Amino acid sequence: MGWPLAVSAALMEQRTMALPRALISLAAGHLIAMLVILLPFSAMIALVSLEREIRIIAAILVIGMGVYLLVSNRHPRFLARISPAKLGAWSFLVAFAHGAGLMLVPIFLGICATLSSPGHKAAGSLMAADVRMALLVAAVHTLAMAVAGSALAFGVYYWLGLRFLQKAWFNLDKVWAVSLILVGVFALWLSHAG
């Protein structure tokens, strides 16, 4: 979701290199957020004995955040315009809070082991290998995210323009809130069922 901010930053600066610089800042923040989550959790495999408790606490936190977002009708105004100099910090905070790093924790903790998804199994075995593999997974994910976001940002900035964003934008806050609640309830159910 950072590509609209990259377009905005480029429009604010009105320089040739503004868009690539913004995209690099976003990718760097995203990667750092993932590493902040990946590295400690890859080092804390010993906490598997507390797996059930961690699942329950995480599910309650996710449900609580979803309820808060659902009840709160305000989107924080400070997120409306992010200056180009602060895009890396924004990317880190949003990736950390929205889950680019946190979404990998269930794989580390084996929560996804019960799922038959080949993607979850592959990610779990890759990340459980060692810290170097966790770093490689984070780097490849960041590269894929940066390429996809860059394609969208360049397309909007150079071909569709600001008018498209003003007319086509719709707010996903409530959808996000409901999805957090559903995922949290599902995680709680899995904790009690397993």
Short mmCIF file of C-alpha atoms in Angstrom, two decimals:
data_model
loop_
_atom_site.label_atom_id
_atom_site.label_comp_id
_atom_site.label_asym_id
_atom_site.label_seq_id
_atom_site.Cartn_x
_atom_site.Cartn_y
_atom_site.Cartn_z
CA MET A 1 0.00 0.00 0.00
CA GLY A 2 3.02 2.33 -0.06
CA TRP A 3 2.91 3.08 -3.77
CA PRO A 4 0.30 5.87 -3.44
CA LEU A 5 2.63 7.61 -0.99
CA ALA A 6 5.50 7.22 -3.44
CA VAL A 7 3.39 8.91 -6.10
CA SER A 8 2.42 11.63 -3.62
CA ALA A 9 6.06 12.20 -2.62
CA ALA A 10 7.08 12.45 -6.26
CA LEU A 11 4.26 14.90 -6.97
CA MET A 12 5.30 17.01 -3.95
CA GLU A 13 8.97 17.14 -4.95
CA GLN A 14 8.39 17.37 -8.73
CA ARG A 15 11.87 16.01 -9.49
CA THR A 16 12.89 13.20 -11.82
CA MET A 17 14.46 11.06 -9.11
CA ALA A 18 11.75 11.68 -6.50
CA LEU A 19 9.69 8.58 -7.37
CA PRO A 20 12.58 6.08 -7.39
CA ARG A 21 13.96 7.60 -4.16
CA ALA A 22 10.54 7.30 -2.51
CA LEU A 23 10.19 3.68 -3.65
CA ILE A 24 13.64 2.83 -2.26
CA SER A 25 12.72 4.43 1.08
CA LEU A 26 9.52 2.39 1.22
CA ALA A 27 11.34 -0.85 0.38
CA ALA A 28 14.01 -0.15 3.00
CA GLY A 29 11.43 0.50 5.72
CA HIS A 30 9.55 -2.67 4.76
CA LEU A 31 12.72 -4.78 4.89
CA ILE A 32 13.81 -3.37 8.26
CA ALA A 33 10.34 -4.06 9.73
CA MET A 34 10.55 -7.68 8.58
CA LEU A 35 14.06 -8.09 9.96
CA VAL A 36 13.06 -6.66 13.33
CA ILE A 37 10.49 -9.45 13.55
CA LEU A 38 12.37 -12.25 11.77
CA LEU A 39 15.70 -12.09 13.54
CA PRO A 40 14.48 -12.21 17.14
CA PHE A 41 11.92 -14.91 16.40
CA SER A 42 14.42 -17.02 14.50
CA ALA A 43 16.64 -16.79 17.58
CA MET A 44 13.79 -17.67 19.97
CA ILE A 45 12.88 -21.14 18.76
CA ALA A 46 13.23 -22.20 22.41
CA LEU A 47 9.91 -20.50 23.16
CA VAL A 48 8.01 -23.28 21.42
CA SER A 49 7.01 -24.56 24.83
CA LEU A 50 4.87 -21.42 25.21
CA GLU A 51 3.35 -21.76 21.75
CA ARG A 52 -0.27 -22.07 22.90
CA GLU A 53 -0.06 -19.06 25.24
CA ILE A 54 1.62 -16.96 22.55
CA ARG A 55 -1.13 -17.93 20.08
CA ILE A 56 -3.85 -16.89 22.51
CA ILE A 57 -2.19 -13.56 23.37
CA ALA A 58 -1.54 -12.81 19.69
CA ALA A 59 -5.14 -13.67 18.77
CA ILE A 60 -6.49 -11.40 21.52
CA LEU A 61 -4.23 -8.55 20.38
CA VAL A 62 -5.34 -8.98 16.76
CA ILE A 63 -9.02 -9.07 17.76
CA GLY A 64 -8.54 -6.01 19.98
CA MET A 65 -6.89 -4.07 17.16
CA GLY A 66 -9.66 -5.08 14.77
CA VAL A 67 -12.37 -3.98 17.21
CA TYR A 68 -10.58 -0.68 17.80
CA LEU A 69 -10.29 -0.03 14.05
CA LEU A 70 -13.93 -1.03 13.52
CA VAL A 71 -15.24 1.24 16.29
CA SER A 72 -12.96 4.17 15.51
CA ASN A 73 -14.31 6.19 12.59
CA ARG A 74 -11.25 8.36 12.24
CA HIS A 75 -8.27 7.58 10.10
CA PRO A 76 -5.23 9.23 11.68
CA ARG A 77 -4.73 12.60 9.96
CA PHE A 78 -0.96 12.40 10.30
CA LEU A 79 -1.08 9.55 7.77
CA ALA A 80 -2.71 11.74 5.11
CA ARG A 81 0.54 13.30 3.91
CA ILE A 82 3.90 11.74 4.57
CA SER A 83 6.88 13.88 3.63
CA PRO A 84 9.38 12.25 1.27
CA ALA A 85 12.07 12.33 3.99
CA LYS A 86 9.91 10.19 6.31
CA LEU A 87 8.82 7.45 3.88
CA GLY A 88 11.34 4.90 5.19
CA ALA A 89 10.13 5.39 8.77
CA TRP A 90 6.49 5.21 7.60
CA SER A 91 7.21 1.99 5.70
CA PHE A 92 8.87 0.44 8.75
CA LEU A 93 6.01 1.36 11.10
CA VAL A 94 3.23 0.27 8.74
CA ALA A 95 4.95 -2.95 7.73
CA PHE A 96 5.58 -3.72 11.40
CA ALA A 97 2.06 -2.82 12.54
CA HIS A 98 0.14 -4.21 9.57
CA GLY A 99 2.06 -7.41 9.50
CA ALA A 100 4.76 -7.67 6.85
CA GLY A 101 6.98 -8.94 9.62
CA LEU A 102 4.35 -10.08 12.10
CA MET A 103 2.61 -12.22 9.50
CA LEU A 104 5.69 -14.44 9.47
CA VAL A 105 5.53 -15.16 13.20
CA PRO A 106 2.81 -17.86 12.84
CA ILE A 107 5.04 -19.70 10.37
CA PHE A 108 7.98 -19.53 12.81
CA LEU A 109 5.83 -20.74 15.69
CA GLY A 110 4.43 -23.64 13.67
CA ILE A 111 0.87 -22.31 13.69
CA CYS A 112 0.63 -22.88 9.95
CA ALA A 113 1.96 -26.44 10.20
CA THR A 114 -1.59 -27.76 10.46
CA LEU A 115 -2.52 -26.17 7.13
CA SER A 116 -2.00 -28.18 3.98
CA SER A 117 -0.94 -25.15 1.95
CA PRO A 118 2.29 -25.88 0.06
CA GLY A 119 3.23 -22.19 0.38
CA HIS A 120 3.04 -22.26 4.18
CA LYS A 121 5.01 -25.51 4.34
CA ALA A 122 7.70 -24.19 1.99
CA ALA A 123 8.00 -20.90 3.87
CA GLY A 124 8.16 -22.71 7.19
CA SER A 125 10.92 -25.08 6.10
CA LEU A 126 12.89 -22.27 4.46
CA MET A 127 12.74 -19.97 7.47
CA ALA A 128 13.41 -22.72 9.99
CA ALA A 129 16.65 -23.59 8.19
CA ASP A 130 18.81 -20.81 9.68
CA VAL A 131 19.16 -17.06 10.05
CA ARG A 132 20.79 -16.67 6.62
CA MET A 133 17.75 -18.26 4.99
CA ALA A 134 15.44 -15.98 7.00
CA LEU A 135 17.41 -12.99 5.71
CA LEU A 136 17.20 -14.30 2.15
CA VAL A 137 13.43 -14.81 2.48
CA ALA A 138 13.08 -11.24 3.79
CA ALA A 139 15.19 -9.86 0.93
CA VAL A 140 13.30 -11.76 -1.77
CA HIS A 141 9.94 -10.72 -0.28
CA THR A 142 11.05 -7.07 -0.13
CA LEU A 143 12.25 -7.20 -3.72
CA ALA A 144 8.92 -8.67 -4.89
CA MET A 145 6.97 -6.05 -2.89
CA ALA A 146 9.17 -3.23 -4.23
CA VAL A 147 8.81 -4.38 -7.85
CA ALA A 148 5.02 -4.70 -7.59
CA GLY A 149 4.67 -1.37 -5.76
CA SER A 150 7.01 0.31 -8.25
CA ALA A 151 4.96 -0.91 -11.19
CA LEU A 152 1.79 0.51 -9.65
CA ALA A 153 3.46 3.79 -8.63
CA PHE A 154 5.05 4.37 -12.04
CA GLY A 155 1.78 3.49 -13.80
CA VAL A 156 -0.28 5.90 -11.72
CA TYR A 157 2.32 8.67 -11.67
CA TYR A 158 3.20 8.65 -15.37
CA TRP A 159 0.00 7.45 -17.06
CA LEU A 160 -3.06 7.83 -14.87
CA GLY A 161 -2.15 10.86 -12.77
CA LEU A 162 -3.48 12.44 -9.61
CA ARG A 163 -7.06 12.74 -10.87
CA PHE A 164 -7.29 8.96 -11.05
CA LEU A 165 -6.29 8.62 -7.38
CA GLN A 166 -8.78 11.27 -6.28
CA LYS A 167 -11.67 9.60 -8.11
CA ALA A 168 -10.79 5.91 -7.70
CA TRP A 169 -9.59 5.75 -4.10
CA PHE A 170 -11.73 3.90 -1.60
CA ASN A 171 -11.05 3.28 2.06
CA LEU A 172 -10.28 -0.27 3.17
CA ASP A 173 -10.16 0.49 6.92
CA LYS A 174 -13.38 -1.37 7.81
CA VAL A 175 -12.51 -4.36 5.61
CA TRP A 176 -9.11 -4.48 7.31
CA ALA A 177 -10.70 -4.26 10.77
CA VAL A 178 -13.17 -7.09 10.08
CA SER A 179 -10.43 -9.27 8.61
CA LEU A 180 -8.31 -8.76 11.75
CA ILE A 181 -11.22 -9.80 13.96
CA LEU A 182 -11.94 -12.89 11.84
CA VAL A 183 -8.29 -13.96 11.79
CA GLY A 184 -8.01 -13.44 15.55
CA VAL A 185 -11.14 -15.49 16.23
CA PHE A 186 -9.88 -18.22 13.92
CA ALA A 187 -6.51 -18.23 15.69
CA LEU A 188 -8.25 -18.52 19.08
CA TRP A 189 -10.35 -21.39 17.77
CA LEU A 190 -7.21 -23.15 16.50
CA SER A 191 -5.53 -22.63 19.88
CA HIS A 192 -8.40 -24.28 21.72
CA ALA A 193 -9.04 -26.99 19.12
CA GLY A 194 -5.36 -28.02 19.00
#
